[in-house]
Structures are given as structure tokens and as C-alpha cells.
PDB file of C-alpha atoms in Angstrom:
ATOM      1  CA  UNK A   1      96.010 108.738  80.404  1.00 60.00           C
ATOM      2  CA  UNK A   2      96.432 105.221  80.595  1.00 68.00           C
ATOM      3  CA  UNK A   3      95.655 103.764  84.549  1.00 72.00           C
ATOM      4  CA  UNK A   4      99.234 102.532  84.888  1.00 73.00           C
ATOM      5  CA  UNK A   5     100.866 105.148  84.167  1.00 79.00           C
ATOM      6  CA  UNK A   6     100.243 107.279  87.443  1.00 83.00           C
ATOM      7  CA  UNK A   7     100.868 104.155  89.636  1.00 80.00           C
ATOM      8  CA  UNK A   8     104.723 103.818  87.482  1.00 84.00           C
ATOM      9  CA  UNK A   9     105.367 107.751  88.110  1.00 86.00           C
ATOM     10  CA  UNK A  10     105.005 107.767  91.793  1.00 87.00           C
ATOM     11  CA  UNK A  11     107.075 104.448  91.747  1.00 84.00           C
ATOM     12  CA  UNK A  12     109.301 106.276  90.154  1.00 86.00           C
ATOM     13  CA  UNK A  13     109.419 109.172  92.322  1.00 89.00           C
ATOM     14  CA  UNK A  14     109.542 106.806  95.656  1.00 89.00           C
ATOM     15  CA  UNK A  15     112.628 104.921  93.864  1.00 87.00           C
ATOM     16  CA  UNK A  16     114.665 108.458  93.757  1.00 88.00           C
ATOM     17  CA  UNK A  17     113.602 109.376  97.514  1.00 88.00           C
ATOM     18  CA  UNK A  18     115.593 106.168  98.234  1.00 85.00           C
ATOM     19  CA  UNK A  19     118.455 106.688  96.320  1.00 84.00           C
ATOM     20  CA  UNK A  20     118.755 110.828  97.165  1.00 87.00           C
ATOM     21  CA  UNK A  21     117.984 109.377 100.844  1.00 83.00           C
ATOM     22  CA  UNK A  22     120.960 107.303 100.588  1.00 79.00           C
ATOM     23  CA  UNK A  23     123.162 109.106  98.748  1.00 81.00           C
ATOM     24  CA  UNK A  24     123.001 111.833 101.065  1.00 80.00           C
ATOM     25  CA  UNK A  25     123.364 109.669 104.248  1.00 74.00           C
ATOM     26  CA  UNK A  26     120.035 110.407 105.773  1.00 73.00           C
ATOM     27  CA  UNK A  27     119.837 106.662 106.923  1.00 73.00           C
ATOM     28  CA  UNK A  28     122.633 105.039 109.819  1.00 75.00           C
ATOM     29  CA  UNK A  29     125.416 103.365 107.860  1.00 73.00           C
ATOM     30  CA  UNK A  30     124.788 100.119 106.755  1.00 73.00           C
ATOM     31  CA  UNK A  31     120.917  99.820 107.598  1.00 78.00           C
ATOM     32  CA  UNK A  32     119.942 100.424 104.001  1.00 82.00           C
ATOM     33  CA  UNK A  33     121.329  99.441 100.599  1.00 88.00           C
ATOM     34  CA  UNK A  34     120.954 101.125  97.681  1.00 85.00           C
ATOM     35  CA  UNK A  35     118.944 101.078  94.836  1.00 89.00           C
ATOM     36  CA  UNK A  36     121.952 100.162  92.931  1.00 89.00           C
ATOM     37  CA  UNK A  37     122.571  97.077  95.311  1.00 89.00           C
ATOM     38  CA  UNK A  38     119.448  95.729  95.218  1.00 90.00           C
ATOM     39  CA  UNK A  39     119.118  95.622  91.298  1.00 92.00           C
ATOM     40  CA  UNK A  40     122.770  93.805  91.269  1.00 91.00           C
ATOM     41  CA  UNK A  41     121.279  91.097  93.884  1.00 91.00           C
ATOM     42  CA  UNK A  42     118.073  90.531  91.713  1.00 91.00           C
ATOM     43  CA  UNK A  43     120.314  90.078  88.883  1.00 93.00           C
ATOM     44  CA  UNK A  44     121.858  87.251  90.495  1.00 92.00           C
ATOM     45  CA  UNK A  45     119.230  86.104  92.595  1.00 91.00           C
ATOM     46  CA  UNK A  46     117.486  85.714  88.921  1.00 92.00           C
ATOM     47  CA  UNK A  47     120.093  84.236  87.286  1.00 90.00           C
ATOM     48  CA  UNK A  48     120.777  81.508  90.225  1.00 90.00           C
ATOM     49  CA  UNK A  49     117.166  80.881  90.107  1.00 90.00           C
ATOM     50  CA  UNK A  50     116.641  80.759  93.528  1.00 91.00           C
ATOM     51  CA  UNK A  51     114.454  83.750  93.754  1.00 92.00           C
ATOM     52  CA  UNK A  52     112.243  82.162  90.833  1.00 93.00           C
ATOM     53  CA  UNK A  53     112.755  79.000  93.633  1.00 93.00           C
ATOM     54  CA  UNK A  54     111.701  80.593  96.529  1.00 92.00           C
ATOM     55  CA  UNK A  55     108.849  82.779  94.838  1.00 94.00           C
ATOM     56  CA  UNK A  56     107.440  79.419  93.316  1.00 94.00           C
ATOM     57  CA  UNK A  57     107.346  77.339  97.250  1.00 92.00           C
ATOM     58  CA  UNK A  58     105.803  80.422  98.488  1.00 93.00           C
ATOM     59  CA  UNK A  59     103.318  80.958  96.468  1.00 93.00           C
ATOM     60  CA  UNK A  60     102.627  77.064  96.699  1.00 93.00           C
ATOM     61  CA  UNK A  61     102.097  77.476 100.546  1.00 92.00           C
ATOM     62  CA  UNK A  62      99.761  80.487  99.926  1.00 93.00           C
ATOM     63  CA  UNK A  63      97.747  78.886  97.322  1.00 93.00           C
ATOM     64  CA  UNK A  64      97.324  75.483  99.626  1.00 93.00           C
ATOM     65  CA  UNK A  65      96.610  77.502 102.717  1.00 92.00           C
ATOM     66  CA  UNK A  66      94.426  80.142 101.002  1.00 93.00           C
ATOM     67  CA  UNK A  67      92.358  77.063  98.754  1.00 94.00           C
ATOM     68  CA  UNK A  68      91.678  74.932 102.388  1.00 95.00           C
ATOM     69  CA  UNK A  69      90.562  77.743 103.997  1.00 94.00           C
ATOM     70  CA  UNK A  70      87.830  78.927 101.168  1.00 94.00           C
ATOM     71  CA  UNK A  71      86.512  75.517 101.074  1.00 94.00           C
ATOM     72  CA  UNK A  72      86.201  74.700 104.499  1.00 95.00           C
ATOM     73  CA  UNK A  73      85.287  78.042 105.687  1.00 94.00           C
ATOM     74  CA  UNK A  74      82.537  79.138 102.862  1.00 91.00           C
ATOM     75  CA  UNK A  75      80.296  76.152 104.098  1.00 90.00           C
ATOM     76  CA  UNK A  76      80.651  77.338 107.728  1.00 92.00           C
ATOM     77  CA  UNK A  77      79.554  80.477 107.179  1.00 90.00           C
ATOM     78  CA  UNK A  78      76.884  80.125 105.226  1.00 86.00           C
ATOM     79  CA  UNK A  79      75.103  77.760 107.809  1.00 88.00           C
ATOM     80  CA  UNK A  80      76.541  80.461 110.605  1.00 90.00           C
ATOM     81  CA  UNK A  81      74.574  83.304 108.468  1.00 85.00           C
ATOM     82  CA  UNK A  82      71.360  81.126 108.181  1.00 79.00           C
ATOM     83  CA  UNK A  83      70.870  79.499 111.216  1.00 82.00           C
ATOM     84  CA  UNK A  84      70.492  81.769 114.436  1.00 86.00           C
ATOM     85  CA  UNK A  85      71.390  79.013 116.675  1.00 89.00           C
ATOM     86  CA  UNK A  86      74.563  78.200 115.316  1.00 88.00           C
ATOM     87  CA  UNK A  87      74.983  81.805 114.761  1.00 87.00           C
ATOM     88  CA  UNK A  88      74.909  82.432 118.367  1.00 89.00           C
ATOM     89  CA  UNK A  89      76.884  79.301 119.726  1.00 91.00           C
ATOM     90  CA  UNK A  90      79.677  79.660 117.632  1.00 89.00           C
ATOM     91  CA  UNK A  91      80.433  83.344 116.249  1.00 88.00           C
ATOM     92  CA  UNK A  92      81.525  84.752 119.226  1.00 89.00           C
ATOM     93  CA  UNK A  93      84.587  81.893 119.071  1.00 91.00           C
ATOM     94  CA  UNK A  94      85.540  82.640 115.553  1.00 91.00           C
ATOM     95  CA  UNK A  95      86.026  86.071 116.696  1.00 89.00           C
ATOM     96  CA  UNK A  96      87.581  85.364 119.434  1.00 92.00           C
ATOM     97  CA  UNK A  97      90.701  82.934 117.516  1.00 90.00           C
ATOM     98  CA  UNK A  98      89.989  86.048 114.585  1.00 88.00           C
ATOM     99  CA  UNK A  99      91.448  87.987 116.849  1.00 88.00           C
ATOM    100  CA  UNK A 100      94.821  86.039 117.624  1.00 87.00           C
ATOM    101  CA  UNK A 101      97.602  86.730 115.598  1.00 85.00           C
ATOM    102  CA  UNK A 102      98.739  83.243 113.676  1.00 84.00           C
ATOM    103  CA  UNK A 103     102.005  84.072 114.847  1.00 84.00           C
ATOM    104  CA  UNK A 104     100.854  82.716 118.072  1.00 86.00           C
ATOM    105  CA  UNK A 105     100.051  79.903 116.934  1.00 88.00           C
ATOM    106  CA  UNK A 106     103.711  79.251 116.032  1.00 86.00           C
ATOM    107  CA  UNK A 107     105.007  76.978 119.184  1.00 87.00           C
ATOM    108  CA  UNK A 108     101.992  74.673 118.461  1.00 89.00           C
ATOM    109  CA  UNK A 109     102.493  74.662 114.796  1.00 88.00           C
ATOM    110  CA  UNK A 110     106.036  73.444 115.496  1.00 86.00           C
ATOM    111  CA  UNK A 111     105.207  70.750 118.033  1.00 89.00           C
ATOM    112  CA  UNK A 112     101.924  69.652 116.065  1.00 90.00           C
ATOM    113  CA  UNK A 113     103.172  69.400 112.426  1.00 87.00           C
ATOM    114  CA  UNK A 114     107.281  69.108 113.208  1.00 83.00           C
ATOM    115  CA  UNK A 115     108.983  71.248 110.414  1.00 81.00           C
ATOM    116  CA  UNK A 116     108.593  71.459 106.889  1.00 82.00           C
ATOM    117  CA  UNK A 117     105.616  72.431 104.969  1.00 85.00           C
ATOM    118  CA  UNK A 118     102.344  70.950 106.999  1.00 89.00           C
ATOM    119  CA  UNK A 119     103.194  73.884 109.692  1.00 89.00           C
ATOM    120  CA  UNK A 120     103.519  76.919 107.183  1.00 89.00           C
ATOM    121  CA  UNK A 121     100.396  75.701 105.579  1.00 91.00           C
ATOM    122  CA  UNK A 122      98.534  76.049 109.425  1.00 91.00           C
ATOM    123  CA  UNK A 123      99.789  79.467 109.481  1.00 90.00           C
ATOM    124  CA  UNK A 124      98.540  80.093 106.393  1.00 91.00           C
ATOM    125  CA  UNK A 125      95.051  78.486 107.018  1.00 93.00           C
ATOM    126  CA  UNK A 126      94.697  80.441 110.017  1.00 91.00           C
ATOM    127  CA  UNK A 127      95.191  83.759 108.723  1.00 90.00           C
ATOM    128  CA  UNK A 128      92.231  83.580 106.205  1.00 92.00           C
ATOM    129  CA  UNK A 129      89.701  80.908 107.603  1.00 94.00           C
ATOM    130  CA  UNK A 130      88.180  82.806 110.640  1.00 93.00           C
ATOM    131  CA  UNK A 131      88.010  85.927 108.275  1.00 91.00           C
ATOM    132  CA  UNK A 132      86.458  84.284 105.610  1.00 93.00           C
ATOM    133  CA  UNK A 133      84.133  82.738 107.650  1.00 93.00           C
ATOM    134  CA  UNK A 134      83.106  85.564 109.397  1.00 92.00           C
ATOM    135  CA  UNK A 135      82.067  87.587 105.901  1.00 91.00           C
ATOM    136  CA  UNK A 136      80.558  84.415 104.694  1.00 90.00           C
ATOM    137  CA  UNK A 137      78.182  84.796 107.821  1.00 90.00           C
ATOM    138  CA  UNK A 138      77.425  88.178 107.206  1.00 88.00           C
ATOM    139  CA  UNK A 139      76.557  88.048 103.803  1.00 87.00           C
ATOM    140  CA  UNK A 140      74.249  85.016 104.138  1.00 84.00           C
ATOM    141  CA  UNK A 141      72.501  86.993 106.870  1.00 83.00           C
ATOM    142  CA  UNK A 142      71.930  89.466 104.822  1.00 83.00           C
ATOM    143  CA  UNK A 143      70.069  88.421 101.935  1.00 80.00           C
ATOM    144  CA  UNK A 144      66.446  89.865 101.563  1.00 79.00           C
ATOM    145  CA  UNK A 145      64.092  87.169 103.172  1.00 78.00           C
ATOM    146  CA  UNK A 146      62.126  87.620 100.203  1.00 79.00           C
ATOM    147  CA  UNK A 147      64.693  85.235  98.300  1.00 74.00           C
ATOM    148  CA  UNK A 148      64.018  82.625 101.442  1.00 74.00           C
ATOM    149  CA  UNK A 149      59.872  82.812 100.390  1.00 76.00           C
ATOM    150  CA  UNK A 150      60.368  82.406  96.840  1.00 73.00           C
ATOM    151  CA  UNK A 151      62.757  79.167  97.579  1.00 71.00           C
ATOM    152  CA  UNK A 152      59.928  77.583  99.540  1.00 72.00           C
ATOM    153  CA  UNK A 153      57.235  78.143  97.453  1.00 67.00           C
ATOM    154  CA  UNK A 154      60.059  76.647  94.806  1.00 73.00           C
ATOM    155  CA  UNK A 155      60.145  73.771  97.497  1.00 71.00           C
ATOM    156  CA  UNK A 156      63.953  74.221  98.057  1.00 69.00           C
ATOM    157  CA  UNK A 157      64.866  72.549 101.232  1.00 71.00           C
ATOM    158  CA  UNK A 158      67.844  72.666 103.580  1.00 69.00           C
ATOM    159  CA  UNK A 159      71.331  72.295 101.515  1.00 75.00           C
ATOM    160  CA  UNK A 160      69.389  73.224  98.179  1.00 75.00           C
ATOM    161  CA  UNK A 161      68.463  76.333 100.169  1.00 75.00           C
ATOM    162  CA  UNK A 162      72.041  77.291 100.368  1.00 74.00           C
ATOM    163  CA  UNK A 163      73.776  76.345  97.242  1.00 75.00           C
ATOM    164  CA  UNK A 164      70.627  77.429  94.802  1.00 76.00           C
ATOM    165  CA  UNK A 165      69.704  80.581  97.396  1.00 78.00           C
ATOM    166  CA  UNK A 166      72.297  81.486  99.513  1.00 78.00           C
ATOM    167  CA  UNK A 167      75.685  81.400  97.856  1.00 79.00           C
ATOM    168  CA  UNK A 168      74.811  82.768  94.483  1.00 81.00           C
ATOM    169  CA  UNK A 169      72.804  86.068  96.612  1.00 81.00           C
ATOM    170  CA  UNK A 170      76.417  86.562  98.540  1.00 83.00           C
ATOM    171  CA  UNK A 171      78.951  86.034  95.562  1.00 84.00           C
ATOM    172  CA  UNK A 172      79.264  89.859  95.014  1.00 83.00           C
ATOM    173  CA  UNK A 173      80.533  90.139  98.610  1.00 85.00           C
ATOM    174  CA  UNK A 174      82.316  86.857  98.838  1.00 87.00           C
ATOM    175  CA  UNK A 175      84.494  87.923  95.934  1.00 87.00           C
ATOM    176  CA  UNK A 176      85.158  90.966  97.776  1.00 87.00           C
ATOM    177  CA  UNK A 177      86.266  88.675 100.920  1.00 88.00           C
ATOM    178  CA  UNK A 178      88.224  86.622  99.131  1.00 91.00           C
ATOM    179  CA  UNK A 179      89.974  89.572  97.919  1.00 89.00           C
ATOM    180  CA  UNK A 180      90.885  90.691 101.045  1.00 90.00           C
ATOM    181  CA  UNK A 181      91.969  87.266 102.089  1.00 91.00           C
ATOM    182  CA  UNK A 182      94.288  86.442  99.858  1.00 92.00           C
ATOM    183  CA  UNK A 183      96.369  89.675 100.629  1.00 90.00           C
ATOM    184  CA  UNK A 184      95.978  89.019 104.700  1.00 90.00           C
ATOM    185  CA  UNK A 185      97.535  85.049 103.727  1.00 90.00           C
ATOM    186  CA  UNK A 186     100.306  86.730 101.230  1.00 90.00           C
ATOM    187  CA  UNK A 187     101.138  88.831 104.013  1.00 87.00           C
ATOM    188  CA  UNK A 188     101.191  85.877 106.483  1.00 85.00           C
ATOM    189  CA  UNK A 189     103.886  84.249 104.105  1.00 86.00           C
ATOM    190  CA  UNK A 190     106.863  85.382 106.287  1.00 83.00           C
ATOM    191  CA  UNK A 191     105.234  84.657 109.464  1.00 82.00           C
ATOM    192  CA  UNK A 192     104.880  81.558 107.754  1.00 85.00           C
ATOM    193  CA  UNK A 193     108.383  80.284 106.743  1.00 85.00           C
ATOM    194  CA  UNK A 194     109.698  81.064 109.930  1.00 78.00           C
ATOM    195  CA  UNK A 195     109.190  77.190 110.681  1.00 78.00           C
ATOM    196  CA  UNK A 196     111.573  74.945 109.442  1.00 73.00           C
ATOM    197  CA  UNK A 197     111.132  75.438 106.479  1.00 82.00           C
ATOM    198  CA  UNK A 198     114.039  75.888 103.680  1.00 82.00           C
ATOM    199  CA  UNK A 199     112.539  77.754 101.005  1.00 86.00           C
ATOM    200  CA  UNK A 200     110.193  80.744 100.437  1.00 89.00           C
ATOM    201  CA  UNK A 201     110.380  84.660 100.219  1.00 91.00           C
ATOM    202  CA  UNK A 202     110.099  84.833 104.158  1.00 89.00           C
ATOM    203  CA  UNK A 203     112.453  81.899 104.548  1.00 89.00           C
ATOM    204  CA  UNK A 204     114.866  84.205 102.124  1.00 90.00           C
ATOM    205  CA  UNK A 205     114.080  87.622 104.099  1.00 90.00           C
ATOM    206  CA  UNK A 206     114.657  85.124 107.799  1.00 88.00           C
ATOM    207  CA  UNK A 207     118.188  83.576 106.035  1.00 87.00           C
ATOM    208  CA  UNK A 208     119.029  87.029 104.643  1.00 86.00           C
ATOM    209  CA  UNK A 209     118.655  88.898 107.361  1.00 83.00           C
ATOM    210  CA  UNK A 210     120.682  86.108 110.044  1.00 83.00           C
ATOM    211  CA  UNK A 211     123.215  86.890 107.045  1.00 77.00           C
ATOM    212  CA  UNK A 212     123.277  90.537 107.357  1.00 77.00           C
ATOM    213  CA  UNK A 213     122.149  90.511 103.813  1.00 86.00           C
ATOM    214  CA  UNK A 214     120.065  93.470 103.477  1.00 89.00           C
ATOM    215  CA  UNK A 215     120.011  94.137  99.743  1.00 89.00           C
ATOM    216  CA  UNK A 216     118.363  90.342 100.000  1.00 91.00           C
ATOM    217  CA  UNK A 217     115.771  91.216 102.187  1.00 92.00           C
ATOM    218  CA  UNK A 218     114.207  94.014 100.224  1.00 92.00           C
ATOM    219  CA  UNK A 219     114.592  92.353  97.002  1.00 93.00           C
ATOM    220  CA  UNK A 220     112.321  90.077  98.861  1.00 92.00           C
ATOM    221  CA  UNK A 221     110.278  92.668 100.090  1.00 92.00           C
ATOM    222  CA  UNK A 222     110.098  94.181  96.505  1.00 92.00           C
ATOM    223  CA  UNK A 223     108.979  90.851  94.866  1.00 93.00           C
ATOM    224  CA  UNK A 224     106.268  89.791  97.974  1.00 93.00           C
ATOM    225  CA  UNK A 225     104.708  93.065  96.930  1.00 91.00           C
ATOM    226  CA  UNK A 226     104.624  93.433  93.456  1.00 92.00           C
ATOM    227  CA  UNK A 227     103.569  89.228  93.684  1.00 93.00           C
ATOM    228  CA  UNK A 228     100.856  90.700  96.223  1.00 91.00           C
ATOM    229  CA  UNK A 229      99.800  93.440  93.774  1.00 90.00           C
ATOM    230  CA  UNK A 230      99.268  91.096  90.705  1.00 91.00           C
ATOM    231  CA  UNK A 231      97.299  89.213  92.941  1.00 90.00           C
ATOM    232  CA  UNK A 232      94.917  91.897  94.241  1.00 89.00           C
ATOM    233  CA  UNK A 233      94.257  92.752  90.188  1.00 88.00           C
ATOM    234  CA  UNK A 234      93.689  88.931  89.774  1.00 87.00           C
ATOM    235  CA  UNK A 235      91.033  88.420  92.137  1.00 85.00           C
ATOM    236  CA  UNK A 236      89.522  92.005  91.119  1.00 82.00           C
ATOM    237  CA  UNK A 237      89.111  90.548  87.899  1.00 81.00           C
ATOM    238  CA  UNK A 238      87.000  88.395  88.899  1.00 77.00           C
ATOM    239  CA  UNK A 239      84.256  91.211  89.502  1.00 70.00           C
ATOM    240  CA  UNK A 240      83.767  91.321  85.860  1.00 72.00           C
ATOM    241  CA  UNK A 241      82.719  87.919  85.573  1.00 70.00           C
ATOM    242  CA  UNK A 242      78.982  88.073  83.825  1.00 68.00           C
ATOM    243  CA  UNK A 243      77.141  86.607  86.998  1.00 61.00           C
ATOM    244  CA  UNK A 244      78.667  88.621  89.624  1.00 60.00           C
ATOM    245  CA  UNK A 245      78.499  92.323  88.078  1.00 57.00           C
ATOM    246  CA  UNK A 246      75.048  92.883  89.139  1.00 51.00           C
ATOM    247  CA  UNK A 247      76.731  93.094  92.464  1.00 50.00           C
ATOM    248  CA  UNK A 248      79.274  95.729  91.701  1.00 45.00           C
ATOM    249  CA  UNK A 249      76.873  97.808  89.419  1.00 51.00           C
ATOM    250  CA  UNK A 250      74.581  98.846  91.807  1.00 48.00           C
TER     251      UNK A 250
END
């Protein structure tokens, strides 16, 4: 039996819960549409092209957010995994802002960036970076010190060390990171567009729900998780690269 069929049957079967659920009034009066409903607002949410609209600016926001934070977080934790001095000055900081929501951060987003972009993208940053960071660190501290040896005697030095050494040891589990990342900052999108900002699944669940528009706010629920499930496959396809199955085959 084909893998997707299983995941379309229980769909299924949650889609007729709803629709018995409703049908039979086991929910307060106008607190949930139905099934019905939402399929007439995604036909004209499609054929506006605003959700195509707002699906596009949010994933934009994502991918910026997600793509700063793997650049300027990978580096960090690679010399936070290697070096037991840095290891100890700064880790116990990047779990302490790891453990602040980014929703937090939301007055100072404002009153930093204004509205607009700049401050969903600082949401967005903040959701992944200290995360990332923190399993970039671990996996760099954990690569057999045997691999260290043989890079000496290879007379590696300091930034050859890491990018020759380091980062291809910890891909395996960086992948697996990254994974995990990307669904905490697709999450994060509604937190997100709560700024200022005029576009954007979030911005439609915020607008929809001001306008008592429920049937709106789970199509956008719907579409941020079947977007967020296309790109969980995405980066587990990644695991099959050549270069990084070693680490998934053992």
C-alpha cells in the first residue's frame, strides 16, 4: 500500500468528524463553519488570488527569516561546539533568549523596525537562530576527537578545521536541525504578521478573525499546514542526498 494513502484515509475520516460534529450541533453556534463553508471560501479566496497573495508574502518572510538565521547561526555554533571557552561564556545566554517566546519580542520589534516587513522578518529570525545554534554546538562537540588528530597531522588549522572537519562530521544532524527549524519559523508565521504588516496567512487569520470570518481563518489554518507539511517532506529529502546518508544509515 502506497505511503500516502493511510495519511489521505485518516484525513478523510477527521474531515467527516467535522462535518457529523457540526451537523449535529456538538459545537456553540457560530464558533465553527462547516466543511461546506470553508471549501466555498477557498474557492473564492483562489479565484481572487489573494490566498495565492498572502501564501506567496508569507512564505517570503519565512524563507528570509529562516535563510539569515542558518547562515549566521551555523558559524556560531560550530565555534560554540569547538571551543570550550566560548562554549562556556556564551551558551548559557543562547539558552536563556532560547527560552523566550519571539512573541515577546513583539513591542521591540515594533519600535525597532516600525511596521512592515523588517519586524516580521525579526520574529522570524528569532524563532530559529538560538535553536539552530544550539544543535550546531552540540553536534560539533560531538565529533570523535579522532577526526581532530587526523586534521592536524593533515596540518588543518583553525577555520580549515571547521569547514574541512567540522561541518561535513555534523551535516547528518544539522539536516535534522534544520528540519525542525523550519517548522518552529512556519509556525512563528502568525506570530509574525501580527505587526503591521498587510499581507500573509497570519495577517489573513488576524484580519479574518477582527472580521468574524471564521471559514477564513481555517482555510488559513488548512493551507499553513498542508504548506508546513510539504515543507517537512522537502527538507527530509534532503537526507537522501549521497553525502549525508551515511548519517541516516547507521
Amino acid at each position: 500500500m502506497p505511503r500516502f494513502v493511510l495519511p489521505i484515509l485518516t484525513g478523510l475520516l477527521m474531515l467527516a468528524i467535522w462535518w457529523i460534529a457540526y451537523e449535529l450541533d456538538a459545537f456553540p453556534v457560530g464558533t465553527v463553519p462547516s466543511p461546506p463553508d470553508v471549501a466555498a471560501a477557498f474557492v473564492k479566496e483562489v479565484e481572487s488570488g489573494r490566498l495565492l497573495d498572502h501564501t506567496i508574502a508569507s512564505l517570503y518572510r519565512v524563507a528570509w527569516g529562516f535563510t539569515t538565521a542558518v547562515i549566521t547561526a551555523v558559524p556560531l555554533g560550530l565555534v560554540i561546539g569547538r571551543s570550550i571557552a566560548t562554549r562556556n561564556a556564551l551558551l548559557p545566554w543562547i539558552n536563556f533568549f532560547r527560552s523566550l517566546s519571539p512573541i515577546a519580542w513583539l513591542p521591540f520589534a515594533t519600535i525597532w523596525f516600525g511596521i512592515g516587513d523588517p519586524p516580521a522578518l525579526f520574529i522570524l529570525f528569532l524563532a530559529t537562530f538560538f535553536q539552530i545554534v544550539l544543535a550546531t554546538a552540540a553536534a560539533a562537540a560531538s565529533v570523535p576527537k579522532v577526526y581532530y588528530r587526523v586534521a592536524e597531522d593533515m596540518g588543518l588549522r583553525g577555520t580549515q578545521v571547521l569547514t574541512q572537519i567540522t561541518l561535513p562530521a555534523i551535516l547528518p544532524q544539522l539536516v535534522t536541525a534544520l528540519r525542525v527549524a523550519i517548522g518552529v519559523a512556519w509556525m512563528g508565521v502568525v506570530a509574525a504578521e501580527m505587526i503591521g504588516v498587510g499581507s500573509g496567512l497570519g495577517y489573513l487569520i488576524i484580519d479574518a478573525r477582527n472580521g468574524l470570518r471564521l471559514d477564513l481563518v481555517v482555510l488559513a489554518m488548512i493551507t499553513i499546514g498542508a504548506i508546513g507539511i510539504g515543507l517537512d517532506i522537502a527538507f527530509s529529502r534532503l537526507t537522501r542526498i549521497p553525502s549525508l546518508r551515511w548519517g541516516f544509515d547507521r
